[in-house]
mmCIF file of C-alpha atoms and ligand atoms in Angstrom:
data_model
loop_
_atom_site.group_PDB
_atom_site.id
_atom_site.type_symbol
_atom_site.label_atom_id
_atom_site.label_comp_id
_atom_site.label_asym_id
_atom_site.label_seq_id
_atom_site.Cartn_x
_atom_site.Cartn_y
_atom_site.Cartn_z
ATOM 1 C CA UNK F 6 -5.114 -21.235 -2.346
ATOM 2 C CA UNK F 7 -4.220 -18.243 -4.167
ATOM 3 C CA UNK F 8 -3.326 -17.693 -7.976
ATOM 4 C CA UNK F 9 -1.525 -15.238 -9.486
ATOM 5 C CA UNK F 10 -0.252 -15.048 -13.257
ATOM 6 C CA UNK F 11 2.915 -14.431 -14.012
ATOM 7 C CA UNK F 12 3.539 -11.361 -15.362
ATOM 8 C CA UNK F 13 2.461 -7.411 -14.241
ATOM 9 C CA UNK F 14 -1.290 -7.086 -13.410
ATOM 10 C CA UNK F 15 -1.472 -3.392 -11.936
ATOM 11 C CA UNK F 16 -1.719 -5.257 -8.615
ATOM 12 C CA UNK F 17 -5.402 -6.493 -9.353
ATOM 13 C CA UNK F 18 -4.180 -10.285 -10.480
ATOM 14 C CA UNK F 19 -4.058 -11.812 -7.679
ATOM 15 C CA UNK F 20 -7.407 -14.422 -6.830
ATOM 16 C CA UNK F 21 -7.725 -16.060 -3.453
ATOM 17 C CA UNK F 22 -10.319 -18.987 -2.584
ATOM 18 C CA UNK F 23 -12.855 -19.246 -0.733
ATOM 19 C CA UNK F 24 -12.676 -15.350 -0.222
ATOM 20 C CA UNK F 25 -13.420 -14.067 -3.763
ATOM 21 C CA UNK F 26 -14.252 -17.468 -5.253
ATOM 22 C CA UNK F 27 -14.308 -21.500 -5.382
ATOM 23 C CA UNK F 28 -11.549 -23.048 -6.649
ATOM 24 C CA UNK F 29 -13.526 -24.460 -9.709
ATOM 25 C CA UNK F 30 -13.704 -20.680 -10.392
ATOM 26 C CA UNK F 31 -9.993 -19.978 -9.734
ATOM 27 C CA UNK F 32 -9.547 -22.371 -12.490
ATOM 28 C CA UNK F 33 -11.843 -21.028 -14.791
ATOM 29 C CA UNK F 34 -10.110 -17.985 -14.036
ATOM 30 C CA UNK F 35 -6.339 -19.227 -15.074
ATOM 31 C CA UNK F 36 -8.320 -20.605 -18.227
ATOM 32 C CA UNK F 37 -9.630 -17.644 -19.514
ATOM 33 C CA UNK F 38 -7.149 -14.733 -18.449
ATOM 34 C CA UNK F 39 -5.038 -15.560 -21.180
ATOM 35 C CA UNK F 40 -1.508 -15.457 -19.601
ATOM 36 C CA UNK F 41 0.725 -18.654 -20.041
ATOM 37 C CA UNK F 42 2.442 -19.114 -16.454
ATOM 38 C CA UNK F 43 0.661 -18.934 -13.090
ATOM 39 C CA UNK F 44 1.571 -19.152 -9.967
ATOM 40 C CA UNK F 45 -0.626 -20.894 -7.109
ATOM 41 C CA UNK F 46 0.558 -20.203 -3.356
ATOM 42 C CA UNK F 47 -0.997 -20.969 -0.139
ATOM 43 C CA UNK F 48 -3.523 -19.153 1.177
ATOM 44 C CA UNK F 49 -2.748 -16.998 3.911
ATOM 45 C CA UNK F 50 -4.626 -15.404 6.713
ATOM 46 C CA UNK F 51 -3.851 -13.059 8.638
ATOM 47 C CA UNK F 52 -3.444 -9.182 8.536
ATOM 48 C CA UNK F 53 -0.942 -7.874 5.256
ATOM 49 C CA UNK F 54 1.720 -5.114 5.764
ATOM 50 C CA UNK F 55 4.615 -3.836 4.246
ATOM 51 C CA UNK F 56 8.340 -2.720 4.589
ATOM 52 C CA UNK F 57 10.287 -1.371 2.516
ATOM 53 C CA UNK F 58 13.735 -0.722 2.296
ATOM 54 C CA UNK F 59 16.397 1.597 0.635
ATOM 55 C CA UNK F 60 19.151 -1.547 -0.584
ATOM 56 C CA UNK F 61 22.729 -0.574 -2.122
ATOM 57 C CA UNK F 62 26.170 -2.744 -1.874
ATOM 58 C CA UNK F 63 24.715 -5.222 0.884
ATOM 59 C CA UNK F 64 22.928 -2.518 2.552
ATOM 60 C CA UNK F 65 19.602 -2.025 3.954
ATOM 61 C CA UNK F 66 17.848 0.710 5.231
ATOM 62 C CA UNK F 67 14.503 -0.327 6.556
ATOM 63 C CA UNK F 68 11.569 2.206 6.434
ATOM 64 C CA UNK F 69 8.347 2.467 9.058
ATOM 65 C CA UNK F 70 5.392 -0.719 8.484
ATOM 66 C CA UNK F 71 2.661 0.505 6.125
ATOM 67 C CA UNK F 72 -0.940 -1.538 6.013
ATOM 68 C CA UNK F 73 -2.227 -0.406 2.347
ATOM 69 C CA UNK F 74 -6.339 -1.578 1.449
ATOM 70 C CA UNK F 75 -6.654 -3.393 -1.983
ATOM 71 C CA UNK F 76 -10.247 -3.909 -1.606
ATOM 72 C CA UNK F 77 -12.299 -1.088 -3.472
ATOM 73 C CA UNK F 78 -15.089 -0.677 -1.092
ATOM 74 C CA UNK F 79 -15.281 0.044 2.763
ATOM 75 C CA UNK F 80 -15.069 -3.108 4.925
ATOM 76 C CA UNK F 81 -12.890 -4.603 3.007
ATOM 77 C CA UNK F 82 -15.440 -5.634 0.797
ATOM 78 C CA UNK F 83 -15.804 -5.468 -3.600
ATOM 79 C CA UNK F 84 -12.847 -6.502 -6.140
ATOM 80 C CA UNK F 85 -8.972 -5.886 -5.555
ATOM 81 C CA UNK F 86 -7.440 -2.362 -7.051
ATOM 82 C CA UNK F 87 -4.376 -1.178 -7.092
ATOM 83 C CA UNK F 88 -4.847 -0.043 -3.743
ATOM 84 C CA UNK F 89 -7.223 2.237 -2.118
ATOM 85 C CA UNK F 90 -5.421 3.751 0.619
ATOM 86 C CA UNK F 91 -3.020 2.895 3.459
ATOM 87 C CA UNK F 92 -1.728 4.153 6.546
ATOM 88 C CA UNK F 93 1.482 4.024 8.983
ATOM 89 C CA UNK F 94 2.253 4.849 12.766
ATOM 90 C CA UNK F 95 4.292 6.938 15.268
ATOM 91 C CA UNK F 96 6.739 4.086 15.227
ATOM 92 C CA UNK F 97 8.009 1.513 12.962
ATOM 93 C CA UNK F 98 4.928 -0.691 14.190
ATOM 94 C CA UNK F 99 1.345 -0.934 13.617
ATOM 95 C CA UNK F 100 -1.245 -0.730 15.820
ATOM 96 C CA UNK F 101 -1.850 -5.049 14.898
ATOM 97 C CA UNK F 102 2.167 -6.253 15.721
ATOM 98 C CA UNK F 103 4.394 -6.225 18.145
ATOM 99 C CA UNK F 104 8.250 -5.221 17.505
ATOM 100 C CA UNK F 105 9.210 -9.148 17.317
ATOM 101 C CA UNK F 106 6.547 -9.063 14.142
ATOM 102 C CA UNK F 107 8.363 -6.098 12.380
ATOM 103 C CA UNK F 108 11.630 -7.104 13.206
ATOM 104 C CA UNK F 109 10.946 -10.456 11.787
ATOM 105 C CA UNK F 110 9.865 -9.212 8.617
ATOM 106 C CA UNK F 111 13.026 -6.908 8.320
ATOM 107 C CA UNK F 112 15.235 -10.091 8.996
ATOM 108 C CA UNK F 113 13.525 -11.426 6.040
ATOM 109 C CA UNK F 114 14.524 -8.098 3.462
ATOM 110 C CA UNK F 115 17.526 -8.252 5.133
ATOM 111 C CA UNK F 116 18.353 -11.880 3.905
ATOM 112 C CA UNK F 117 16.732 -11.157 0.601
ATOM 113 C CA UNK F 118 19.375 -8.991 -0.229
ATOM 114 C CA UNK F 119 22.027 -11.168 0.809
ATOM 115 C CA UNK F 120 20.450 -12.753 -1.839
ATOM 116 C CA UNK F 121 20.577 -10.613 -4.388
ATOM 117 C CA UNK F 122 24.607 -8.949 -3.776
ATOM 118 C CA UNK F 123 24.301 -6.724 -6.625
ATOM 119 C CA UNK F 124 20.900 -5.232 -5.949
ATOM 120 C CA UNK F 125 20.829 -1.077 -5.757
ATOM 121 C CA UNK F 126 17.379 0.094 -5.139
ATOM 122 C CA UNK F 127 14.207 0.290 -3.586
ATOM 123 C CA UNK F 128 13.214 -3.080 -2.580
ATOM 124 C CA UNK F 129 9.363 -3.120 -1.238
ATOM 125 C CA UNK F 130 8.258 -6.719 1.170
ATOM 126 C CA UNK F 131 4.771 -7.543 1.737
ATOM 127 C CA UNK F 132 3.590 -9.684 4.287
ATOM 128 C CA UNK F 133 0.902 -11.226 6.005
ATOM 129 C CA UNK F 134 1.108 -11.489 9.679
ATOM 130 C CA UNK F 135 -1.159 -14.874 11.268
ATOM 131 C CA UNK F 136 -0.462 -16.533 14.408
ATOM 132 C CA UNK F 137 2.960 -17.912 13.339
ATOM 133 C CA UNK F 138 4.107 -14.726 12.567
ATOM 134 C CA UNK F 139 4.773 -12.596 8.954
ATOM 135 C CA UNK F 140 4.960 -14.513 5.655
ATOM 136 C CA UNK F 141 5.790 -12.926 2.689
ATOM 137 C CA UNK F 142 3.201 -12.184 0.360
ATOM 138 C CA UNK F 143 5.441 -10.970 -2.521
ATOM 139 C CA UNK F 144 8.495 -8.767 -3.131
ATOM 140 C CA UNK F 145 8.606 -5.664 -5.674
ATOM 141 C CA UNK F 146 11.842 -4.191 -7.095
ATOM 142 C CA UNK F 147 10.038 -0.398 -6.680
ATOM 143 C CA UNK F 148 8.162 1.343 -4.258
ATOM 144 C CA UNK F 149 4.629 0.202 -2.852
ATOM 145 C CA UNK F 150 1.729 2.567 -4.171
ATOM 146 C CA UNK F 151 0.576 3.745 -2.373
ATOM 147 C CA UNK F 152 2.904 2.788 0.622
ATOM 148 C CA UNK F 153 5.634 5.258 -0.764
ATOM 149 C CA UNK F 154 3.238 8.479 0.117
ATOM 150 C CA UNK F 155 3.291 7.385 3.567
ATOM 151 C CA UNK F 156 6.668 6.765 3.956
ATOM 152 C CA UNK F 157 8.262 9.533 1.767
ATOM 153 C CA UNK F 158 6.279 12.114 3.415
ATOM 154 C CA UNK F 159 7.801 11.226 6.815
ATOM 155 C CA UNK F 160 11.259 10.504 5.911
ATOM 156 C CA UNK F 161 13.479 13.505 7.021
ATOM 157 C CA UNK F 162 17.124 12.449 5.971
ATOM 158 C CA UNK F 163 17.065 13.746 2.540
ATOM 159 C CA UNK F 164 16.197 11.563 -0.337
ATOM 160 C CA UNK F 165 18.502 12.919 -2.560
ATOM 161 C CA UNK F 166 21.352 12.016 0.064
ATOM 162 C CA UNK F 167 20.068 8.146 -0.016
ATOM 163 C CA UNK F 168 20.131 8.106 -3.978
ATOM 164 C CA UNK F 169 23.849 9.554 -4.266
ATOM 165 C CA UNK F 170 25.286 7.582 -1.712
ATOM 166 C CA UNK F 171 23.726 4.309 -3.297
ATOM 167 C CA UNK F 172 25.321 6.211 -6.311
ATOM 168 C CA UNK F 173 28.669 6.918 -5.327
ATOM 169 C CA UNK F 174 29.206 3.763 -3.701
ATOM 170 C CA UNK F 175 29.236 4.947 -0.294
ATOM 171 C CA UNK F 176 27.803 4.192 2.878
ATOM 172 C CA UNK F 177 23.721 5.244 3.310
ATOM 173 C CA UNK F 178 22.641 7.076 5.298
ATOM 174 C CA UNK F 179 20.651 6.064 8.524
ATOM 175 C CA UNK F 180 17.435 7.308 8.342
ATOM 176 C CA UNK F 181 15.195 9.777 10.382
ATOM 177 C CA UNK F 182 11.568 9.705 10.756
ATOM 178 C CA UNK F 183 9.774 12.548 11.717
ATOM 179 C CA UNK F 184 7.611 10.440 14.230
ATOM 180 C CA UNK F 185 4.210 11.172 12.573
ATOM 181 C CA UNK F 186 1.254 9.116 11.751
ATOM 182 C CA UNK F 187 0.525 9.056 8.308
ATOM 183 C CA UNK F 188 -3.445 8.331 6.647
ATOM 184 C CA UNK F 189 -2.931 8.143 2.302
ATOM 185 C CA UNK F 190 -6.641 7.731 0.887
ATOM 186 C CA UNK F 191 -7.107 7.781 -3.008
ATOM 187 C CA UNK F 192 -10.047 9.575 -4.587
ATOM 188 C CA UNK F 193 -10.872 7.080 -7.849
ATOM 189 C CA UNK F 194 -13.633 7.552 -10.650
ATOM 190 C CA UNK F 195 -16.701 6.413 -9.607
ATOM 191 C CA UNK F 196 -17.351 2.911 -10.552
ATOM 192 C CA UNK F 197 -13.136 1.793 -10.858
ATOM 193 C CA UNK F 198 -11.495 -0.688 -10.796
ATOM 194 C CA UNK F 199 -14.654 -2.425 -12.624
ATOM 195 C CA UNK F 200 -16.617 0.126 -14.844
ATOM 196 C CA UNK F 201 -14.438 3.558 -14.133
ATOM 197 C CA UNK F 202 -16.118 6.692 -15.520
ATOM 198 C CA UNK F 203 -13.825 8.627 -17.140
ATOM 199 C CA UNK F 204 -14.473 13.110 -16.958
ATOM 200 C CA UNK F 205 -15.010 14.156 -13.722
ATOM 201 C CA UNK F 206 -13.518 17.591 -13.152
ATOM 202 C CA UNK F 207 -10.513 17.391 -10.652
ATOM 203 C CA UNK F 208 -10.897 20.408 -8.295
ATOM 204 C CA UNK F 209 -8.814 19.904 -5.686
ATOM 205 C CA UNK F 210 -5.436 21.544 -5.365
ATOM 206 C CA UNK F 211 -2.364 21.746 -3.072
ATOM 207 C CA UNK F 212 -4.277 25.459 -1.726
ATOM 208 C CA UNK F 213 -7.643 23.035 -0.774
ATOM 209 C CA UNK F 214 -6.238 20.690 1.298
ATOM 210 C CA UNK F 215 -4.700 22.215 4.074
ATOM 211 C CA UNK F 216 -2.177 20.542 6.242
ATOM 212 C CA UNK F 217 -2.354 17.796 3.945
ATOM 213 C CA UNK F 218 -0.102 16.574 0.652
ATOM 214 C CA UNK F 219 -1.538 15.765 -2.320
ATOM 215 C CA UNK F 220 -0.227 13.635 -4.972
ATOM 216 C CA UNK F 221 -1.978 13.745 -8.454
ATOM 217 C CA UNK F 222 -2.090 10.112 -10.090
ATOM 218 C CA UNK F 223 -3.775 9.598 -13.129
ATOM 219 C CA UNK F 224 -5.166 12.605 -14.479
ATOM 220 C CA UNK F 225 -5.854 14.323 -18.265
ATOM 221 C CA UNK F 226 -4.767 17.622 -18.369
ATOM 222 C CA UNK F 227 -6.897 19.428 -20.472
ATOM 223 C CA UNK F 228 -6.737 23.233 -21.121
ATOM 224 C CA UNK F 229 -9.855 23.838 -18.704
ATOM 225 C CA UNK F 230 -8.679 21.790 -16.105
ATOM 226 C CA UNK F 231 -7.362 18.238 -14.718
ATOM 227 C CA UNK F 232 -10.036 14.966 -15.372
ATOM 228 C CA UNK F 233 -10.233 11.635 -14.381
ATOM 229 C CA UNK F 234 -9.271 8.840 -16.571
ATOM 230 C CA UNK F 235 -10.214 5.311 -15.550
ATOM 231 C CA UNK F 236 -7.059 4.683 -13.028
ATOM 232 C CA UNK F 237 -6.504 6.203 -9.856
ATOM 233 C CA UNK F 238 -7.156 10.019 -9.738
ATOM 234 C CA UNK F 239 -5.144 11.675 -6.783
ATOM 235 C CA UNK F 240 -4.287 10.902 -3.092
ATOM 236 C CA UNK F 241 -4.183 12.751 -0.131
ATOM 237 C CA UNK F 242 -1.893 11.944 3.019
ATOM 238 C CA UNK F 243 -2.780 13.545 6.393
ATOM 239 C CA UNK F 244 0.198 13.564 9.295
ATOM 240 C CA UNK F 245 -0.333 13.760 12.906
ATOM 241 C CA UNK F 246 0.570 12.487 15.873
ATOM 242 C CA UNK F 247 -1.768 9.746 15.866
ATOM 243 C CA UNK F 248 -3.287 7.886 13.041
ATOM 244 C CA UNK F 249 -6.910 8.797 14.371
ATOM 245 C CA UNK F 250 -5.074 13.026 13.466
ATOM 246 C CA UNK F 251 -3.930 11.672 10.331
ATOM 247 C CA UNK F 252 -7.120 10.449 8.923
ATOM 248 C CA UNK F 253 -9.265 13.717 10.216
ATOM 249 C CA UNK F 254 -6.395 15.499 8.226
ATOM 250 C CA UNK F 255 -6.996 13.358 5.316
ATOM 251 C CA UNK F 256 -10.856 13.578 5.758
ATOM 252 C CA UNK F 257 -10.598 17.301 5.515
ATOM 253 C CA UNK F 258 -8.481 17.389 2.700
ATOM 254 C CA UNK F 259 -11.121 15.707 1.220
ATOM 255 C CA UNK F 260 -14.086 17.286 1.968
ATOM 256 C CA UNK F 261 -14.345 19.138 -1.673
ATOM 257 C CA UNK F 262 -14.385 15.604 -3.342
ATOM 258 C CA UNK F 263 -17.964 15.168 -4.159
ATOM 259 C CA UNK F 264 -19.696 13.504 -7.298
ATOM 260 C CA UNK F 265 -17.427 11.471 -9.915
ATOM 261 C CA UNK F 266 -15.198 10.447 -7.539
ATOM 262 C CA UNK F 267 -15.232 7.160 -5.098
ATOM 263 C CA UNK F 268 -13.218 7.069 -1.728
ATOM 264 C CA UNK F 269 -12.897 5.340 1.341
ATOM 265 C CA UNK F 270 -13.860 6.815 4.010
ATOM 266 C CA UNK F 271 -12.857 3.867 6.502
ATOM 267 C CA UNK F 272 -9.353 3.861 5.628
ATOM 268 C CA UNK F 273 -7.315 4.844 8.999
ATOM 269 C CA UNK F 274 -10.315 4.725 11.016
ATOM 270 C CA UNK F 275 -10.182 4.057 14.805
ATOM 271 C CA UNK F 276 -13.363 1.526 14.014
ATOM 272 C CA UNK F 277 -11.041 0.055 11.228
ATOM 273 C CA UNK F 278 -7.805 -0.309 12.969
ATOM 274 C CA UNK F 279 -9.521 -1.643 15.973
ATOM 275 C CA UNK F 280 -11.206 -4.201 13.819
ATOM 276 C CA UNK F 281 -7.034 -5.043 12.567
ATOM 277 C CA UNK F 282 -5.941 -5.247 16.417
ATOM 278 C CA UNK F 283 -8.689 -7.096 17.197
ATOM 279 C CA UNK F 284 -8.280 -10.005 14.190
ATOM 280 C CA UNK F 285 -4.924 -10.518 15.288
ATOM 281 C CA UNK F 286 -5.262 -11.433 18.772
ATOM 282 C CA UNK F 287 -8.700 -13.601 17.694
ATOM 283 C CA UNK F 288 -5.927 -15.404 15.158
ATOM 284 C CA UNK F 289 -3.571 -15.247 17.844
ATOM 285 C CA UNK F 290 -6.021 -16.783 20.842
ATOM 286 C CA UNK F 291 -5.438 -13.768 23.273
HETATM 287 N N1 LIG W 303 0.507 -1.609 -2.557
HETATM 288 C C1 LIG W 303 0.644 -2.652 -3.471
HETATM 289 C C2 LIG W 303 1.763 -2.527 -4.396
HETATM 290 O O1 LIG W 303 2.380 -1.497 -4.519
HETATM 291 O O2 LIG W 303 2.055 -3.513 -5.053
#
């Protein structure tokens, strides 16, 4: 099973059995977090992904798949964050579905805002794809962090026309792509999300990391300089034409990030992804 409490958790609430604990545990958990509603789900397996979509008036606008890594430490091992890094593909697809798998999970947005008439947003679907195809995880009225650095950076139709049309009450836009494969990894303080240290010195800036975009996070801007707090410090996203381009981009950006700082390094990985592709067919019996 999984349990989750009802109410915002900076994406670190969620518990799952026999994965991060028993289930006497998950109910010594509910009993001492303190929160007065919970909600327990079952427990699915599988591999997790995300779409999310640009809604306004009934319409959708679906955006590439995105698999982000919640796990703080490489293998997919050591307590959930907020997120640690994520990545996307040439095409709407990753390298673990097939186009029946995406386009399942878009007929599922797509009939959660026939649900919801009035909803004008960003609408963000998670899901976790097993043998029987996705199942939704969880829907967020906002953008996935860090799922919104990989798709922002390759969206070419421009943002701004997508907000005023959903605005003005007119039709959106289709959107374009620009085709790239994108690798977002977050540099954290060592020791987050359990003991972060706080007051590392932040030197990397949009001149360090070539090719790549950066994206500060959580950061105290002092008059010497940008430090960590305890959260999430910055994030880099590498593009190419292949997520194996993407992540050397990423890697490079990233080659200045030294002591204070925790990343990981496996995010986007060919050994990584392959380990994705090959869960899937093992869950699938190919
Ligand atoms: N990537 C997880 C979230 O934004 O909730």
């Amino acid at each position: 099973m999984a349990v989750k409490p009802v109410g915002l958790t900076g994406g670190k609430g969620v518990r799952v059995t026999g994965d991060q604990l028993t289930a006497e545990a998950a109910v010594d958990y509910v009993r001492e977090a303190g929160y007065d509603e919970w909600v327990v789900e079952e427990r699915l397996v599988g591999e997790e992904f995300t779409v999310q979509a640009f809604v306004a008036d009934g319409e959708v606008r679906t955006t590439p798949a995105v698999q982000d890594h919640k796990r703080a430490y490489e293998g997919d091992e050591g307590p959930n964050t907020g997120g640690m890094g994520s990545y996307s593909d040439t095409e709407s697809t990753l390298p673990f579905m097939t186009d029946e798998d995406y386009d399942d999970a878009v007929a599922v947005v797509e009939a959660v805002v026939d649900a919801l008439p009035g909803y004008k947003g960003v609408l963000y679907g998670q899901f976790m794809l097993g043998a029987d195809g996705p199942k939704v995880v969880e829907f967020n009225a906002r953008f996935g962090d860090p799922e919104a650095m990989n798709t922002l950076s390759v969206l070419e139709t421009p943002f701004i026309d997508v907000l005023t049309a959903a605005r003005d009450g007119e039709p959106l836009p289709q959107l374009d792509f620009s085709g790239e494969a994108t690798v977002c990894k977050y540099a954290v303080p060592a020791g987050y999300p359990v003991e972060p240290d706080a007051g590392a010195r932040i030197e990397v800036d949009a001149s360090s990391v070539g090719d790549a975009l950066l994206f500060h996070a959580s950061v105290d801007q002092r008059e010497d300089g940008l430090f960590t707090t305890t959260s999430r410090s910055f994030a880099v996203v590498g593009l190419g034409d292949s997520v194996a381009a993407a992540e050397a981009d990423a890697e490079e950006a990233l080659s200045v990030v030294d002591e204070g700082f925790h990343v990981r390094h496996d995010i986007g990985t060919a050994e990584l992804v392959q380990s994705r592709v090959d869960h899937m067919r093992e869950l699938r019996g190919e």
